Short mmCIF file of C-alpha atoms and ligand atoms in Angstrom, two decimals:
data_model
loop_
_atom_site.label_atom_id
_atom_site.label_comp_id
_atom_site.label_asym_id
_atom_site.label_seq_id
_atom_site.Cartn_x
_atom_site.Cartn_y
_atom_site.Cartn_z
CA MET O 822 -18.44 -14.72 25.43
CA THR O 823 -20.58 -11.95 24.81
CA TYR O 824 -20.13 -10.16 21.57
CA LYS O 825 -19.83 -5.77 22.31
CA ALA O 826 -19.51 -4.05 19.41
CA TYR O 827 -17.79 -0.22 20.13
CA THR O 828 -18.16 2.53 17.56
CA LEU O 829 -18.37 6.35 17.50
CA HIS O 830 -21.25 6.47 19.79
CA ASN O 831 -19.62 4.46 22.38
CA PHE O 832 -16.31 4.11 22.31
CA ARG O 833 -15.32 6.62 24.99
CA GLN O 834 -16.77 3.90 27.42
CA LEU O 835 -14.34 1.67 26.98
CA PRO O 836 -11.80 1.75 30.08
CA GLN O 837 -8.73 1.40 28.05
CA MET O 838 -9.93 4.60 26.54
CA LYS O 839 -7.76 6.18 29.79
CA PHE O 840 -4.60 5.55 27.96
CA LEU O 841 -5.65 8.54 24.93
CA THR O 842 -5.42 11.97 25.30
CA GLU O 843 -8.55 13.96 24.61
CA GLU O 844 -7.44 14.88 21.18
CA GLN O 845 -6.36 11.35 20.27
CA LYS O 846 -10.10 10.56 21.04
CA LEU O 847 -11.19 13.62 19.33
CA THR O 848 -8.84 12.51 16.46
CA ILE O 849 -11.12 8.96 16.22
CA GLU O 850 -14.05 11.00 16.04
CA VAL O 851 -13.17 13.19 12.91
CA VAL O 852 -11.41 10.21 11.15
CA GLY O 853 -14.28 7.29 11.83
CA THR O 854 -16.99 10.10 10.53
CA VAL O 855 -15.41 9.37 7.15
CA LEU O 856 -13.87 5.89 7.38
CA PRO O 857 -16.12 3.26 8.93
CA PHE O 858 -15.33 2.49 12.69
CA LYS O 859 -16.05 -0.33 14.70
CA THR O 860 -14.25 -2.60 17.26
CA ASN O 861 -15.38 -5.36 19.84
CA ASN O 862 -14.33 -6.34 23.26
CA TYR O 863 -12.13 -9.20 22.00
CA VAL O 864 -9.95 -6.84 19.74
CA VAL O 865 -10.27 -4.70 22.63
CA ASP O 866 -9.22 -7.05 25.38
CA GLU O 867 -7.38 -9.91 23.75
CA LEU O 868 -5.48 -8.42 20.87
CA ILE O 869 -4.31 -5.07 21.78
CA ASP O 870 -1.69 -4.34 23.67
CA TRP O 871 -2.84 -1.18 25.41
CA ASP O 872 0.92 -0.80 27.42
CA ASN O 873 2.30 0.38 23.36
CA PHE O 874 -1.17 1.21 21.72
CA GLU O 875 -0.08 3.55 19.31
CA LYS O 876 2.28 1.32 17.98
CA ASP O 877 -0.20 -1.71 18.27
CA PRO O 878 -1.01 -3.18 14.88
CA PHE O 879 -4.89 -4.15 15.93
CA TYR O 880 -5.25 -0.73 17.40
CA ILE O 881 -4.30 0.66 13.78
CA LEU O 882 -6.52 -1.56 12.19
CA ASN O 883 -9.61 -0.77 14.53
CA PHE O 884 -9.36 2.63 15.48
CA PRO O 885 -8.86 5.31 12.72
CA GLN O 886 -5.63 7.39 12.41
CA ARG O 887 -4.89 10.88 11.82
CA ASP O 888 -2.64 10.57 8.89
CA MET O 889 -6.02 7.94 7.41
CA LEU O 890 -7.17 11.68 6.11
CA SER O 891 -5.24 14.32 4.12
CA LYS O 892 -4.80 17.35 6.41
CA ALA O 893 -7.03 19.33 4.26
CA THR O 894 -9.82 16.92 4.80
CA PHE O 895 -9.37 16.61 8.46
CA ASP O 896 -9.29 19.69 9.54
CA LYS O 897 -12.49 20.25 7.32
CA VAL O 898 -14.36 17.70 9.18
CA LYS O 899 -12.82 18.86 12.52
CA MET O 900 -14.37 22.06 11.96
CA LEU O 901 -17.55 20.67 11.02
CA LEU O 902 -17.93 18.46 13.96
CA GLN O 903 -16.79 21.39 16.27
CA GLY O 904 -18.72 24.13 14.52
CA ASN O 905 -22.60 24.11 14.58
CA ALA O 906 -22.78 22.42 11.51
CA SER O 907 -26.15 20.24 11.18
CA ARG O 908 -26.19 16.61 10.79
CA THR O 909 -27.22 16.72 7.37
CA GLU O 910 -24.44 19.47 6.09
CA ILE O 911 -21.76 16.94 8.01
CA GLN O 912 -23.32 14.13 6.25
CA GLU O 913 -23.17 15.67 2.92
CA GLU O 914 -19.50 17.04 2.85
CA VAL O 915 -18.63 13.30 4.53
CA LYS O 916 -20.35 11.96 1.14
CA LYS O 917 -18.54 14.04 -1.05
CA ILE O 918 -15.03 13.21 0.73
CA ARG O 919 -15.89 9.67 0.49
CA LEU O 920 -16.62 9.49 -2.93
CA LYS O 921 -13.10 10.68 -3.52
CA LEU O 922 -11.54 7.87 -1.96
CA ASN O 923 -12.28 5.80 -4.88
CA PRO O 924 -15.35 3.52 -2.81
CA ASN O 925 -15.71 0.91 -5.57
CA PRO O 926 -12.29 -0.19 -6.77
CA ALA O 927 -11.53 -2.52 -9.56
CA GLY O 928 -14.86 -1.81 -11.33
CA GLN O 929 -16.72 -4.38 -9.23
CA GLU O 930 -19.84 -3.01 -11.27
CA SER O 931 -19.04 -4.64 -14.02
CA ASN O 932 -18.89 -8.29 -12.24
CA VAL O 933 -22.23 -8.15 -11.52
CA PRO O 934 -23.77 -10.17 -13.79
CA GLU O 935 -27.00 -10.11 -16.25
CA PHE O 936 -29.19 -13.22 -16.17
CA LYS O 937 -32.45 -13.76 -17.93
CA GLY O 938 -32.53 -9.60 -18.45
CA LYS O 939 -31.83 -8.91 -14.91
CA ARG O 940 -28.81 -7.82 -13.03
CA LEU O 941 -28.07 -9.73 -10.21
CA THR O 942 -27.15 -7.51 -7.31
CA GLY O 943 -26.12 -9.95 -4.73
CA ILE O 944 -23.63 -12.02 -7.07
CA GLN O 945 -20.21 -10.91 -8.80
CA HIS O 946 -19.04 -13.25 -11.38
CA LYS O 947 -15.62 -11.87 -12.60
CA TYR O 948 -13.08 -15.50 -13.20
CA ARG O 949 -14.74 -18.25 -15.00
CA GLU O 950 -14.32 -20.35 -12.22
CA ILE O 951 -15.41 -18.60 -8.95
CA MET O 952 -18.88 -17.01 -8.37
CA LEU O 953 -19.25 -14.43 -5.25
CA PHE O 954 -22.17 -14.67 -3.58
CA PHE O 955 -23.32 -11.47 -1.12
CA PRO O 956 -25.84 -12.54 1.38
CA THR O 957 -27.98 -9.52 2.96
CA GLN O 958 -27.25 -10.81 6.45
CA GLY O 959 -23.49 -11.11 5.89
CA GLN O 960 -22.92 -7.53 4.97
CA THR O 961 -21.45 -6.22 8.02
CA CYS O 962 -18.23 -7.48 9.89
CA HIS O 963 -17.28 -7.68 13.77
CA ALA O 964 -14.79 -5.35 13.63
CA TYR O 965 -13.88 -3.36 10.96
CA CYS O 966 -10.55 -2.70 9.35
CA THR O 967 -9.25 0.46 8.54
CA PHE O 968 -7.58 -0.47 4.89
CA CYS O 969 -11.09 -1.76 3.95
CA PHE O 970 -12.25 -1.70 0.20
CA ARG O 971 -15.85 -2.73 1.41
CA TRP O 972 -15.90 0.80 3.26
CA PRO O 973 -18.80 2.08 1.21
CA GLN O 974 -21.32 -0.85 1.91
CA PHE O 975 -21.33 -0.31 5.39
CA ALA O 976 -20.97 3.74 4.86
CA LEU O 977 -22.89 4.43 1.72
CA ASN O 978 -26.19 2.34 0.80
CA ASP O 979 -25.86 2.90 -3.07
CA PHE O 980 -23.08 0.24 -2.91
CA LYS O 981 -24.64 -2.63 -1.35
CA PHE O 982 -24.78 -5.91 -3.50
CA ALA O 983 -26.44 -8.19 -1.03
CA MET O 984 -29.20 -10.07 -1.88
CA LYS O 985 -31.79 -12.29 -0.71
CA GLU O 986 -32.28 -15.12 -2.70
CA ALA O 987 -30.57 -18.59 -2.68
CA ASP O 988 -33.02 -19.66 -5.35
CA THR O 989 -31.02 -17.08 -8.18
CA MET O 990 -27.50 -18.31 -6.78
CA VAL O 991 -28.78 -22.05 -7.79
CA GLU O 992 -30.08 -21.20 -11.03
CA TYR O 993 -27.16 -18.87 -11.60
CA LEU O 994 -24.75 -21.94 -11.00
CA LYS O 995 -26.83 -24.31 -12.76
CA SER O 996 -26.62 -22.22 -16.03
CA ASN O 997 -23.02 -21.47 -15.97
CA PRO O 998 -21.52 -25.56 -15.80
CA HIS O 999 -17.39 -23.75 -15.80
CA ILE O 1000 -18.35 -22.40 -11.86
CA THR O 1001 -16.80 -24.77 -9.53
CA ASP O 1002 -16.62 -22.29 -6.25
CA VAL O 1003 -19.55 -20.47 -4.76
CA LEU O 1004 -17.53 -17.67 -2.34
CA PHE O 1005 -19.45 -16.44 0.25
CA THR O 1006 -18.34 -12.91 1.10
CA GLY O 1007 -19.22 -9.39 2.21
CA GLY O 1008 -18.58 -7.93 4.72
CA ASP O 1009 -18.11 -10.84 6.52
CA PRO O 1010 -20.84 -13.93 5.88
CA ALA O 1011 -19.44 -15.10 9.36
CA VAL O 1012 -21.36 -12.31 11.16
CA MET O 1013 -24.72 -14.19 9.75
CA GLN O 1014 -26.59 -16.75 12.19
CA THR O 1015 -25.97 -20.22 11.43
CA ARG O 1016 -29.97 -20.63 10.26
CA PHE O 1017 -28.91 -18.37 6.99
CA PHE O 1018 -25.94 -20.54 6.20
CA GLU O 1019 -28.30 -23.49 7.00
CA ALA O 1020 -30.97 -21.85 4.36
CA TYR O 1021 -28.36 -21.59 1.70
CA PHE O 1022 -26.59 -24.49 1.94
CA ASN O 1023 -29.31 -26.22 2.09
CA ALA O 1024 -30.55 -25.06 -1.27
CA LEU O 1025 -27.18 -25.42 -2.97
CA LEU O 1026 -27.19 -29.15 -1.44
CA ASP O 1027 -30.80 -29.93 -2.37
CA ALA O 1028 -30.24 -28.76 -5.89
CA ASP O 1029 -27.61 -31.28 -6.53
CA ILE O 1030 -24.87 -29.37 -8.86
CA PRO O 1031 -22.52 -31.47 -10.37
CA ASN O 1032 -19.98 -28.46 -11.09
CA LEU O 1033 -20.35 -27.02 -7.48
CA LYS O 1034 -16.82 -28.75 -5.70
CA ASN O 1035 -15.61 -25.89 -3.38
CA ILE O 1036 -18.19 -23.69 -1.05
CA ARG O 1037 -15.74 -21.04 0.30
CA ILE O 1038 -16.30 -18.62 3.05
CA GLY O 1039 -14.64 -15.23 3.00
CA THR O 1040 -14.40 -14.38 6.46
CA LYS O 1041 -12.23 -12.39 9.34
CA SER O 1042 -13.92 -13.50 12.17
CA LEU O 1043 -11.13 -16.50 13.13
CA GLY O 1044 -8.94 -12.92 13.52
CA TYR O 1045 -11.45 -10.63 15.36
CA TRP O 1046 -14.17 -12.77 16.80
CA PRO O 1047 -13.05 -16.44 17.01
CA TYR O 1048 -15.88 -17.29 19.53
CA ARG O 1049 -18.14 -17.45 16.46
CA PHE O 1050 -16.68 -20.99 16.10
CA THR O 1051 -16.63 -21.74 19.80
CA THR O 1052 -19.19 -20.31 22.72
CA ASP O 1053 -21.30 -18.17 20.18
CA ALA O 1054 -24.97 -19.87 20.57
CA ASP O 1055 -25.07 -21.73 17.24
CA ALA O 1056 -21.76 -22.19 16.87
CA ASP O 1057 -22.11 -26.00 17.28
CA ASP O 1058 -24.74 -26.01 14.74
CA LEU O 1059 -22.49 -23.99 12.16
CA LEU O 1060 -19.54 -26.48 12.82
CA ARG O 1061 -22.32 -29.64 12.36
CA LEU O 1062 -23.48 -27.86 9.00
CA PHE O 1063 -20.02 -27.53 7.77
CA LYS O 1064 -19.53 -31.24 8.53
CA ARG O 1065 -22.71 -32.22 6.86
CA VAL O 1066 -21.72 -30.34 3.24
CA LYS O 1067 -17.83 -32.11 3.53
CA GLU O 1068 -19.97 -35.73 3.80
CA ARG O 1069 -21.76 -34.40 0.91
CA GLY O 1070 -18.83 -34.54 -1.06
CA ILE O 1071 -18.61 -30.64 -1.27
CA ASN O 1072 -15.31 -28.92 -0.03
CA VAL O 1073 -15.44 -26.21 2.55
CA ALA O 1074 -12.96 -23.67 2.59
CA LEU O 1075 -12.61 -21.03 5.36
CA MET O 1076 -10.75 -18.05 3.33
CA ALA O 1077 -9.48 -16.78 6.48
CA HIS O 1078 -7.98 -13.24 6.63
CA PHE O 1079 -5.09 -12.56 9.27
CA ASN O 1080 -2.85 -9.43 9.02
CA HIS O 1081 -0.37 -10.52 11.62
CA PRO O 1082 0.55 -13.27 13.65
CA GLY O 1083 -0.85 -11.84 16.90
CA GLU O 1084 -4.09 -13.10 15.94
CA LEU O 1085 -3.23 -16.65 15.99
CA LYS O 1086 -1.60 -16.73 19.78
CA THR O 1087 -5.06 -16.58 21.63
CA GLU O 1088 -6.68 -19.49 23.27
CA ALA O 1089 -9.76 -18.57 21.65
CA VAL O 1090 -8.71 -18.33 18.13
CA LYS O 1091 -6.39 -21.62 18.70
CA LEU O 1092 -9.57 -23.66 19.75
CA ALA O 1093 -11.90 -21.88 17.00
CA VAL O 1094 -8.86 -23.55 14.15
CA LYS O 1095 -9.56 -26.93 15.89
CA ARG O 1096 -12.69 -27.24 15.82
CA LEU O 1097 -12.87 -26.06 12.34
CA ILE O 1098 -10.57 -28.29 11.35
CA ALA O 1099 -12.07 -31.26 13.05
CA ALA O 1100 -15.41 -30.77 11.36
CA GLY O 1101 -13.47 -31.10 8.01
CA VAL O 1102 -13.15 -27.55 7.16
CA GLN O 1103 -10.20 -26.76 5.16
CA ILE O 1104 -8.57 -23.07 6.14
CA ARG O 1105 -6.89 -20.87 3.83
CA SER O 1106 -5.36 -17.60 4.57
CA GLN O 1107 -4.59 -14.23 3.10
CA SER O 1108 -3.81 -10.61 4.14
CA PRO O 1109 -2.74 -7.88 2.31
CA LEU O 1110 0.47 -6.20 2.78
CA LEU O 1111 0.01 -2.94 4.99
CA ARG O 1112 2.63 -0.25 5.96
CA ASN O 1113 2.52 -0.03 9.62
CA ILE O 1114 1.12 -3.34 10.24
CA ASN O 1115 2.74 -6.01 8.40
CA ASP O 1116 5.75 -4.83 6.03
CA LYS O 1117 8.26 -6.96 7.40
CA ALA O 1118 9.44 -10.29 5.78
CA GLU O 1119 10.11 -11.49 9.34
CA ILE O 1120 6.23 -10.66 10.04
CA TRP O 1121 4.94 -12.79 7.75
CA ALA O 1122 7.83 -15.97 7.72
CA GLU O 1123 6.30 -16.06 11.45
CA ASN O 1124 2.64 -15.64 10.09
CA TRP O 1125 2.91 -18.40 7.64
CA LYS O 1126 4.94 -20.84 9.88
CA GLU O 1127 2.87 -20.81 12.34
CA GLN O 1128 -0.39 -20.93 10.46
CA VAL O 1129 1.12 -24.01 8.87
CA ALA O 1130 1.88 -25.83 12.45
CA MET O 1131 -2.06 -25.01 13.25
CA GLY O 1132 -3.18 -26.75 10.16
CA ILE O 1133 -3.51 -23.72 8.14
CA ILE O 1134 -2.79 -23.22 4.54
CA PRO O 1135 -0.75 -19.76 3.29
CA TYR O 1136 -2.74 -18.42 0.75
CA TYR O 1137 -2.71 -15.34 -0.89
CA MET O 1138 -0.58 -11.89 -0.18
CA PHE O 1139 -2.42 -8.90 -1.40
CA ILE O 1140 -0.83 -5.33 -1.99
CA ALA O 1141 -3.28 -2.85 -0.57
CA ARG O 1142 -6.00 -1.54 -2.25
CA ASN O 1143 -6.01 1.46 -4.07
CA THR O 1144 -8.91 3.15 -2.01
CA GLY O 1145 -9.70 4.69 1.15
CA ALA O 1146 -6.66 5.08 3.11
CA GLN O 1147 -4.46 3.56 0.70
CA ASP O 1148 -1.59 6.25 1.20
CA TYR O 1149 -1.32 5.28 5.12
CA PHE O 1150 -0.87 1.64 4.26
CA ALA O 1151 0.52 1.53 0.83
CA VAL O 1152 3.90 -0.28 0.14
CA SER O 1153 5.63 0.31 -3.11
CA LEU O 1154 5.77 -2.85 -5.65
CA ASN O 1155 9.22 -3.19 -5.37
CA ARG O 1156 9.24 -3.35 -1.66
CA ALA O 1157 6.25 -5.74 -1.84
CA TRP O 1158 8.13 -8.03 -3.63
CA GLN O 1159 11.38 -7.48 -1.92
CA ILE O 1160 9.38 -8.74 1.34
CA TYR O 1161 7.33 -11.54 -0.39
CA ARG O 1162 10.78 -12.74 -1.22
CA ASN O 1163 12.68 -12.25 2.08
CA ALA O 1164 9.63 -14.14 3.95
CA TYR O 1165 9.41 -17.01 1.16
CA ASN O 1166 13.15 -17.56 1.27
CA GLN O 1167 12.76 -18.03 5.06
CA VAL O 1168 10.19 -20.98 5.48
CA SER O 1169 9.98 -24.84 3.88
CA GLY O 1170 8.41 -25.61 0.93
CA ILE O 1171 5.16 -26.24 3.42
CA CYS O 1172 4.61 -22.82 3.64
CA ARG O 1173 5.22 -21.91 0.00
CA THR O 1174 1.58 -22.77 -1.35
CA VAL O 1175 1.34 -18.79 -0.83
CA LYS O 1176 1.03 -16.78 -3.69
CA GLY O 1177 1.59 -13.06 -4.33
CA PRO O 1178 2.41 -10.02 -4.01
CA SER O 1179 -0.88 -9.64 -5.96
CA MET O 1180 -3.10 -6.65 -7.05
CA SER O 1181 -6.94 -7.16 -7.67
CA CYS O 1182 -6.80 -5.12 -10.39
CA ASN O 1183 -10.00 -4.54 -12.77
CA PRO O 1184 -8.37 -6.57 -15.20
CA GLY O 1185 -7.30 -9.48 -12.93
CA LYS O 1186 -4.99 -10.25 -9.79
CA VAL O 1187 -1.74 -9.59 -11.03
CA GLN O 1188 1.44 -10.96 -9.63
CA ILE O 1189 4.74 -9.03 -9.00
CA ASN O 1190 7.07 -12.01 -10.17
CA GLY O 1191 10.13 -9.77 -9.44
CA VAL O 1192 12.30 -6.99 -10.79
CA SER O 1193 14.64 -8.16 -13.60
CA GLU O 1194 17.08 -6.72 -16.16
CA ILE O 1195 16.58 -7.31 -19.67
CA ASN O 1196 18.60 -5.99 -22.89
CA GLY O 1197 19.95 -3.43 -20.31
CA LYS O 1198 16.29 -2.04 -19.43
CA LYS O 1199 14.95 -2.70 -15.83
CA VAL O 1200 11.48 -4.21 -15.68
CA PHE O 1201 8.88 -5.78 -13.21
CA VAL O 1202 7.85 -9.02 -14.48
CA LEU O 1203 4.50 -9.65 -13.92
CA ASN O 1204 1.79 -12.27 -14.12
CA PHE O 1205 -1.81 -13.03 -14.29
CA LEU O 1206 -3.05 -15.31 -11.13
CA GLN O 1207 -6.45 -14.84 -12.44
CA GLY O 1208 -7.80 -12.71 -15.24
CA ARG O 1209 -11.08 -11.37 -16.64
CA ASP O 1210 -10.43 -13.56 -19.47
CA PRO O 1211 -8.62 -16.81 -18.51
CA SER O 1212 -6.14 -17.01 -21.14
CA TRP O 1213 -4.50 -14.17 -19.70
CA VAL O 1214 -3.38 -16.27 -16.41
CA GLY O 1215 0.28 -17.52 -16.30
CA LYS O 1216 1.44 -15.15 -18.91
CA PRO O 1217 4.37 -13.24 -17.93
CA PHE O 1218 4.27 -9.73 -19.07
CA PHE O 1219 6.87 -6.82 -18.46
CA ALA O 1220 6.47 -3.32 -17.16
CA LYS O 1221 9.57 -0.62 -17.03
CA PHE O 1222 10.81 -0.54 -13.87
CA ASN O 1223 8.95 2.18 -11.40
CA PRO O 1224 10.28 2.25 -7.89
CA ASP O 1225 7.24 4.41 -6.44
CA ALA O 1226 4.60 2.64 -8.47
CA ILE O 1227 2.02 1.11 -5.59
CA TRP O 1228 -0.60 -0.02 -8.09
CA LEU O 1229 -1.27 -1.22 -11.72
CA ASP O 1230 -1.82 2.08 -12.48
CA ASP O 1231 1.54 3.62 -12.32
CA LEU O 1232 3.19 1.14 -14.44
CA GLU O 1233 3.75 1.46 -18.22
CA PRO O 1234 4.76 -1.02 -20.70
CA ALA O 1235 8.23 -2.26 -21.09
CA PHE O 1236 10.51 -2.02 -24.12
CA GLY O 1237 8.51 1.19 -25.94
CA GLU O 1238 5.63 -0.64 -26.01
CA ASN O 1239 2.55 0.90 -26.28
CA SER O 1240 0.23 -1.23 -24.17
CA PHE O 1241 -0.18 -4.04 -22.49
CA PHE O 1242 -0.61 -7.52 -24.28
CA PHE O 1243 -4.35 -7.93 -22.55
CA GLU O 1244 -5.56 -4.16 -22.93
CA ASP O 1245 -7.23 -4.29 -26.06
CA ALA O 1246 -9.09 -7.93 -25.19
CA PHE O 1247 -9.82 -5.70 -22.08
CA MET O 1248 -11.47 -2.92 -23.45
CA GLU O 1249 -13.58 -4.98 -25.78
CA LEU O 1250 -14.68 -7.41 -22.51
CA LEU O 1251 -15.89 -4.09 -20.84
CA ALA O 1252 -17.57 -2.62 -23.91
C1 PLP Q 873 -10.10 -13.17 -5.74
C2 PLP Q 873 -11.25 -12.90 -6.43
C3 PLP Q 873 -11.87 -14.33 -6.42
C4 PLP Q 873 -11.41 -15.71 -6.05
O1 PLP Q 873 -9.79 -16.18 -7.00
P1 PLP Q 873 -9.32 -17.20 -6.39
O2 PLP Q 873 -7.87 -16.70 -7.00
O3 PLP Q 873 -9.90 -18.45 -6.75
O4 PLP Q 873 -9.04 -17.26 -4.88
C5 PLP Q 873 -13.42 -14.42 -7.07
N1 PLP Q 873 -13.43 -13.31 -7.61
C6 PLP Q 873 -13.18 -12.13 -7.21
C7 PLP Q 873 -13.74 -10.80 -7.86
C8 PLP Q 873 -11.84 -12.16 -6.71
O5 PLP Q 873 -11.28 -10.66 -6.62
S1 SF4 Q 874 -13.42 -7.87 7.66
FE1 SF4 Q 874 -13.03 -7.70 5.43
S2 SF4 Q 874 -15.23 -6.68 5.20
FE2 SF4 Q 874 -15.12 -6.44 7.09
S3 SF4 Q 874 -13.54 -4.40 7.31
FE3 SF4 Q 874 -12.38 -6.40 7.26
S4 SF4 Q 874 -11.74 -6.51 5.23
FE4 SF4 Q 874 -13.38 -4.99 5.40
#
């Protein structure tokens, strides 16, 4: 299958645009001027149900929606587009709007390590055992998710974390023996040609790093371009490369991003999963919980059951990040926990490898264990699944129950305490 991308510049050429009114197409243009917009022929032809497109999860996930911007912002951009505003004028306004949408959540800049007096801009190291690597060639995606917090990387160059050097990665790994996992991330590293994967993986293998146990690849390609692992010209080479890494005793884990069971149903994705598993690749799945997309327990239960039947291991349910179009997708922490629990209840133990619902916040990944009542006070029971300080992990803590809270920032410590147990240490770490 030949990949074809659709963006603001050519989406009107899609034959399916006949289903949209002129107003709907204009809305895509207005919102897509601020938020990233890119889709492709697989999503359009094989995932979206055009008979019911306005409610279709993949349509909403790829095509910008009216309510993803505030009314004031929408009207302003629309006026600029329809008036005689110059390109520069539009770009300047858009830049201002984007900066207000918290383009760089969870303090990512403080994850960038300093090494031998230099900031390693293509690396993030937040949790002791895991290093994130942003290969330059993997900083785009086969299609953009409308909720994504990586969008400034596609839209504003200032936030590009990518780097070119495999050598720096190897050196950093060697001098940090706690690191067992390298997670290739982006964007979507699976947009890279196999020869780039080969260069990075060979560097890792040649260096023979005893602490390196897992190479992970965070990717949406199984969901939005499964042909990457089947008919793309270098698909076979990629699978052979994975197999070779695995045979050298390093686990290759594909951290697959699936938002909805509809992504598991096409022939292409089924074949891609089979081929990856046959090559010895472990596939784990993660997704944010998103209003209008997957905010029902049944959807998650089906997703996990279907995944496990295909050989995929459910891994994380995330809370949608506090960035971009968060309001459009936000589910309250209280509801998130209920959805998680009701889905978890419906599946057998083999699906219960999943963890969540979890917020990726600046101090760490915070799980909502549940709502409880202690000494007559209603509280959220919380727990770090990952922490900037590993000693925070696995220690329950409590916040005042707040039915409207959608993020850690909305929570206050329970029982009249002034701060959460980790806050002083966290401030010190950041200083
Ligand atoms: C989620 C995340 C990881 C991976 O954590 P795991 O719990 O091991 O999957 C690593 N680094 C950052 C910055 C993360 O947000
Ligand atoms: S594929 Fe991943 S990085 Fe790309 S837009 Fe979607 S969530 Fe963001």
